Structures are given as C-alpha cells and as structure tokens.
CSV table of C-alpha atoms in Angstrom, one decimal:
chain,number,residue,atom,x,y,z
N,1,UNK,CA,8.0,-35.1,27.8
N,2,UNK,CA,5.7,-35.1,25.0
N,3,UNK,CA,3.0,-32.2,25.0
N,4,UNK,CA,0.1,-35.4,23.7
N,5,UNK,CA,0.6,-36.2,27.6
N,6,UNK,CA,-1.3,-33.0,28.5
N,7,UNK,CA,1.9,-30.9,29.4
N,8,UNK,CA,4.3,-29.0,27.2
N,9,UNK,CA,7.2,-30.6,25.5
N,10,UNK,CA,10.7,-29.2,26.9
N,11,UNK,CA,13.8,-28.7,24.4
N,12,UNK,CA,17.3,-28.0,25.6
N,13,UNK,CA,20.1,-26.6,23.7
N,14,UNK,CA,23.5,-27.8,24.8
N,15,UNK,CA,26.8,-26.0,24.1
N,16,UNK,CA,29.5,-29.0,21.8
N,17,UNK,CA,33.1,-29.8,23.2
N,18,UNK,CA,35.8,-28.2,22.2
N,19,UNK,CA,38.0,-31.5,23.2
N,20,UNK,CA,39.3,-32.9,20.2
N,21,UNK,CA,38.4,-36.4,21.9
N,22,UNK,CA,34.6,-35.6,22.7
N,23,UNK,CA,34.0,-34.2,19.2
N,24,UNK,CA,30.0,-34.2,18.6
N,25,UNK,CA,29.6,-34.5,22.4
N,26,UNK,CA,27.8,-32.3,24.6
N,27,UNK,CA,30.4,-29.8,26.8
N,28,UNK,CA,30.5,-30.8,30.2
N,29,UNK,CA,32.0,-29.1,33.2
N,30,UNK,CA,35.6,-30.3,35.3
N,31,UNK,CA,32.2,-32.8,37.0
N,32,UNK,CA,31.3,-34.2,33.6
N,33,UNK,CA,27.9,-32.3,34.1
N,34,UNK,CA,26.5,-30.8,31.0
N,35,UNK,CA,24.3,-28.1,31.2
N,36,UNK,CA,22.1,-26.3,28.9
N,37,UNK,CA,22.5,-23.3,27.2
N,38,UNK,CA,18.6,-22.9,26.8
N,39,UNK,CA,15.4,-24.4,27.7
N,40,UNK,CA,12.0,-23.8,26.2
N,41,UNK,CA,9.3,-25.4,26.7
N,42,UNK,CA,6.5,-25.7,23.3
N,43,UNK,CA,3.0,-26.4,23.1
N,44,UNK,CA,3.7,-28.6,19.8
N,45,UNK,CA,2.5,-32.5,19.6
N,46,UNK,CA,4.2,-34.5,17.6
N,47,UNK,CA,7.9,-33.7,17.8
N,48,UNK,CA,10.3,-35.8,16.0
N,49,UNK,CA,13.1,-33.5,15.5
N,50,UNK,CA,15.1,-30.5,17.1
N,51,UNK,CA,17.4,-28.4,15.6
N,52,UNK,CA,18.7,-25.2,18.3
N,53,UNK,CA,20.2,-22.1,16.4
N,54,UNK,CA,21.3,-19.2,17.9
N,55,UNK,CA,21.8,-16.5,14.9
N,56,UNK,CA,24.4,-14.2,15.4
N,57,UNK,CA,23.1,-10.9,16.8
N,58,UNK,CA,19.9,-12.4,18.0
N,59,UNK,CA,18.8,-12.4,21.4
N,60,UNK,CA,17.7,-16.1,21.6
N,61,UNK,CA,18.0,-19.2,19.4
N,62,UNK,CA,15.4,-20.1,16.9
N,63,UNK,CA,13.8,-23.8,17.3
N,64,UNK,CA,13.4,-26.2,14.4
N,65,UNK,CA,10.6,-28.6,14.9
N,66,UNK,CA,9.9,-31.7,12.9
N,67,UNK,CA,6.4,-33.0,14.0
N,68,UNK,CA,4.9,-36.1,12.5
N,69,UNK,CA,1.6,-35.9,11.2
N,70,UNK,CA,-1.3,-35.2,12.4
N,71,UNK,CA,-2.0,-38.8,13.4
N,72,UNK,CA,0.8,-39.5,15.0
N,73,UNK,CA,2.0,-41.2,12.1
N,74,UNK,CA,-0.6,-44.6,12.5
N,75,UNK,CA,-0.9,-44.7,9.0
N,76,UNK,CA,-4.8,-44.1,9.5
N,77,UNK,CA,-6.7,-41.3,7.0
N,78,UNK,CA,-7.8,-38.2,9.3
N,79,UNK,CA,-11.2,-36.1,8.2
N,80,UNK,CA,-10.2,-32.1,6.7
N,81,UNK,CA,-12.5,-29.5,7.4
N,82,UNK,CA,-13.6,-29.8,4.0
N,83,UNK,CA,-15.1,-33.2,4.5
N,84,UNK,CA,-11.7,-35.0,2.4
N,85,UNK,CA,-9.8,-36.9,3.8
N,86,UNK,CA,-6.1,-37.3,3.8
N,87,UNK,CA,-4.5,-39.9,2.6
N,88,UNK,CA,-2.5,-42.6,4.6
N,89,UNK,CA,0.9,-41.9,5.5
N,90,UNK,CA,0.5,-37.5,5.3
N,91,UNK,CA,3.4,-35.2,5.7
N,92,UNK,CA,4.3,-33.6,8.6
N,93,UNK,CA,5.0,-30.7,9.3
N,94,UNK,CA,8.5,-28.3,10.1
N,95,UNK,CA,8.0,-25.6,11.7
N,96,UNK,CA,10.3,-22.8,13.4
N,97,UNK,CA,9.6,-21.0,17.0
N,98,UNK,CA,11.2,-18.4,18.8
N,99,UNK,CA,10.0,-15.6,21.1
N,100,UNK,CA,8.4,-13.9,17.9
N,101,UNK,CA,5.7,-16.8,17.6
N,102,UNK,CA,5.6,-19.8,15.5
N,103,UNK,CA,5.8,-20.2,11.4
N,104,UNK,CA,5.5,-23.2,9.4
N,105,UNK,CA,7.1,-24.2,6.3
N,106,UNK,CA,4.6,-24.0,3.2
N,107,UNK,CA,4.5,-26.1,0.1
N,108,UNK,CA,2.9,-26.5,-3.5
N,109,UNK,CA,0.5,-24.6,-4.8
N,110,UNK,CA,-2.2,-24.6,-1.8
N,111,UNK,CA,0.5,-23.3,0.4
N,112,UNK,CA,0.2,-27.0,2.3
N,113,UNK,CA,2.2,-26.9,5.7
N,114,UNK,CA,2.7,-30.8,5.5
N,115,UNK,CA,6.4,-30.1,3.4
N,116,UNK,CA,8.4,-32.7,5.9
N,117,UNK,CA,8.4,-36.4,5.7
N,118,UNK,CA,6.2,-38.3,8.2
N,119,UNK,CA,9.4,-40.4,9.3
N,120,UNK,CA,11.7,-37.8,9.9
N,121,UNK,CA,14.1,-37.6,12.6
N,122,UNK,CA,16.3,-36.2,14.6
N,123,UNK,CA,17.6,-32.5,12.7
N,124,UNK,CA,21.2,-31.7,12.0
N,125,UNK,CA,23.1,-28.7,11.1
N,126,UNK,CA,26.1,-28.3,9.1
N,127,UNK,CA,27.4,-24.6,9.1
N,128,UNK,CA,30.4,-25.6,6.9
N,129,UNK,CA,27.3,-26.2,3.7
N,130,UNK,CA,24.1,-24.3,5.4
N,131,UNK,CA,21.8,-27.3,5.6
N,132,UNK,CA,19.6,-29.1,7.9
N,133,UNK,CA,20.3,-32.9,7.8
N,134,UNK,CA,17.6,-35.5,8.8
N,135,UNK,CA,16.8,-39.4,8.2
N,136,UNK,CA,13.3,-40.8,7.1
N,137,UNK,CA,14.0,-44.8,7.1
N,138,UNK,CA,16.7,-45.7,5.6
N,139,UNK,CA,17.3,-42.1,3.7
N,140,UNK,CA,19.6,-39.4,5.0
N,141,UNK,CA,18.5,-36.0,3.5
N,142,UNK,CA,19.7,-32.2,3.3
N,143,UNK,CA,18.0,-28.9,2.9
N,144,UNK,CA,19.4,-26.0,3.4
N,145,UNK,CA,18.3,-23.4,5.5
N,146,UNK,CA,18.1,-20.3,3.6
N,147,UNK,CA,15.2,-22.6,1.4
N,148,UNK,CA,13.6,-23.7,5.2
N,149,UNK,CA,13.6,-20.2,6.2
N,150,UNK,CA,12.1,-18.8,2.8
N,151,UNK,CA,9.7,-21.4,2.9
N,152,UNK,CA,8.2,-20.0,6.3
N,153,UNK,CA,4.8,-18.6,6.0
C-alpha cells in the first residue's frame, strides 16, 4: 500500500528456492505458501524499487528504496525553498533504512540527494559482481553497492 494513501508503505523480504526448477522464485512451503522472512513497514512516498539485504552478522536486513521524485514523477516543475524551481523530469531519490534510521545517497557538488533516475524500477542484487541492478525505460543499469553505500550521507 503506498504511504501517499495516508498509511505506511509495507515491504516484505522473501527467502529464494533452492529447487533447481523454481530458480528466482520465492520459497514456498510443502502448501506452496510463501512466507516472509521480514516485514517492515516505512513512512517513505514514492517507492519504486526494493532491494532486502541481510548483511552477514547484522541483526536485521537493510532496505533499499528507490523513490521517484518528488512529484510523483508528473513531469510538472515543483517550488525549492529557495524560490527555484526544479526542472521537469527531477531525480529521485535512493535511499537505505534499517533500525539505525534512514540515509540517502548524495551527489555532485551540493551534496543533491536526487542521484537515482526518475523512472527507476524494481532493484536487483547480484552477489556474484556486488551491484544493484535496476531499469529506467528501456535501460537496464548496475551500480555496485560498495559506491551506493559510500555514497550515503
């Protein structure tokens, strides 16, 4: 449910099969039931793209969040503070939450939290390389996470 309809928006992390037949799939039990690993639930507008990760030794999993602009991605300038406006089609934002708060990735010289594309999607994660994967329109895209991580401000 998306947290613009006045409640927060809920994220589940599901375990992958094992079964060399389901690869990609979620785990289910001997019912076909999956069930989570984790649920959260976030305050953040916006979301376009989840990425769970569980570090090894940590005592939850860290959420990646790709949120579109500010707009809602309508294409439509929005007043700064400063009395500028933005121009059409803004960044978004990525941004990483766990149960030590909330940090966004920072960019260019003003320190700019809108480093994502506005038409991101869904967020992927390759161990075998370290990146994050994502699509904006027709583009697939990697970053890896080490460079997400030291980007956080």
């Amino acid at each position: 449910m998306p947290a613009d309809a006045g409640r927060p928006t809920r994220l589940w992390r599901y375990a992958l099969s094992t079964d060399p037949d389901r690869t990609g799939l979620p785990a289910v039990d001997v019912h076909g039931r999956a069930e989570p690993l984790d649920a959260y639930e976030t305050g953040a507008a916006g979301v376009r793209g989840v990425l769970a990760l569980h570090p090894s030794g940590a005592t939850a999993p860290d959420w990646y969040l790709g949120r579109a602009p500010d707009d809602g991605s309508d294409g439509r300038a929005r007043a700064r503070t400063d009395g500028t406006e933005d121009a059409p089609g803004d960044r978004g934002t990525l941004v990483r939450q766990n149960t030590d708060g909330t940090r966004a990735t920072e960019c260019g010289a003003d320190r700019s939290q809108h480093c994502w594309t506005p038409g991101a999607g869904p967020l992927a994660y390759r161990p075998e390389t370290g990146e994050v994967w994502s699509q904006s329109g027709r583009m697939l895209f990697a970053v890896p996470l080490t460079s997400v991580d030291g980007s956080l401000g």
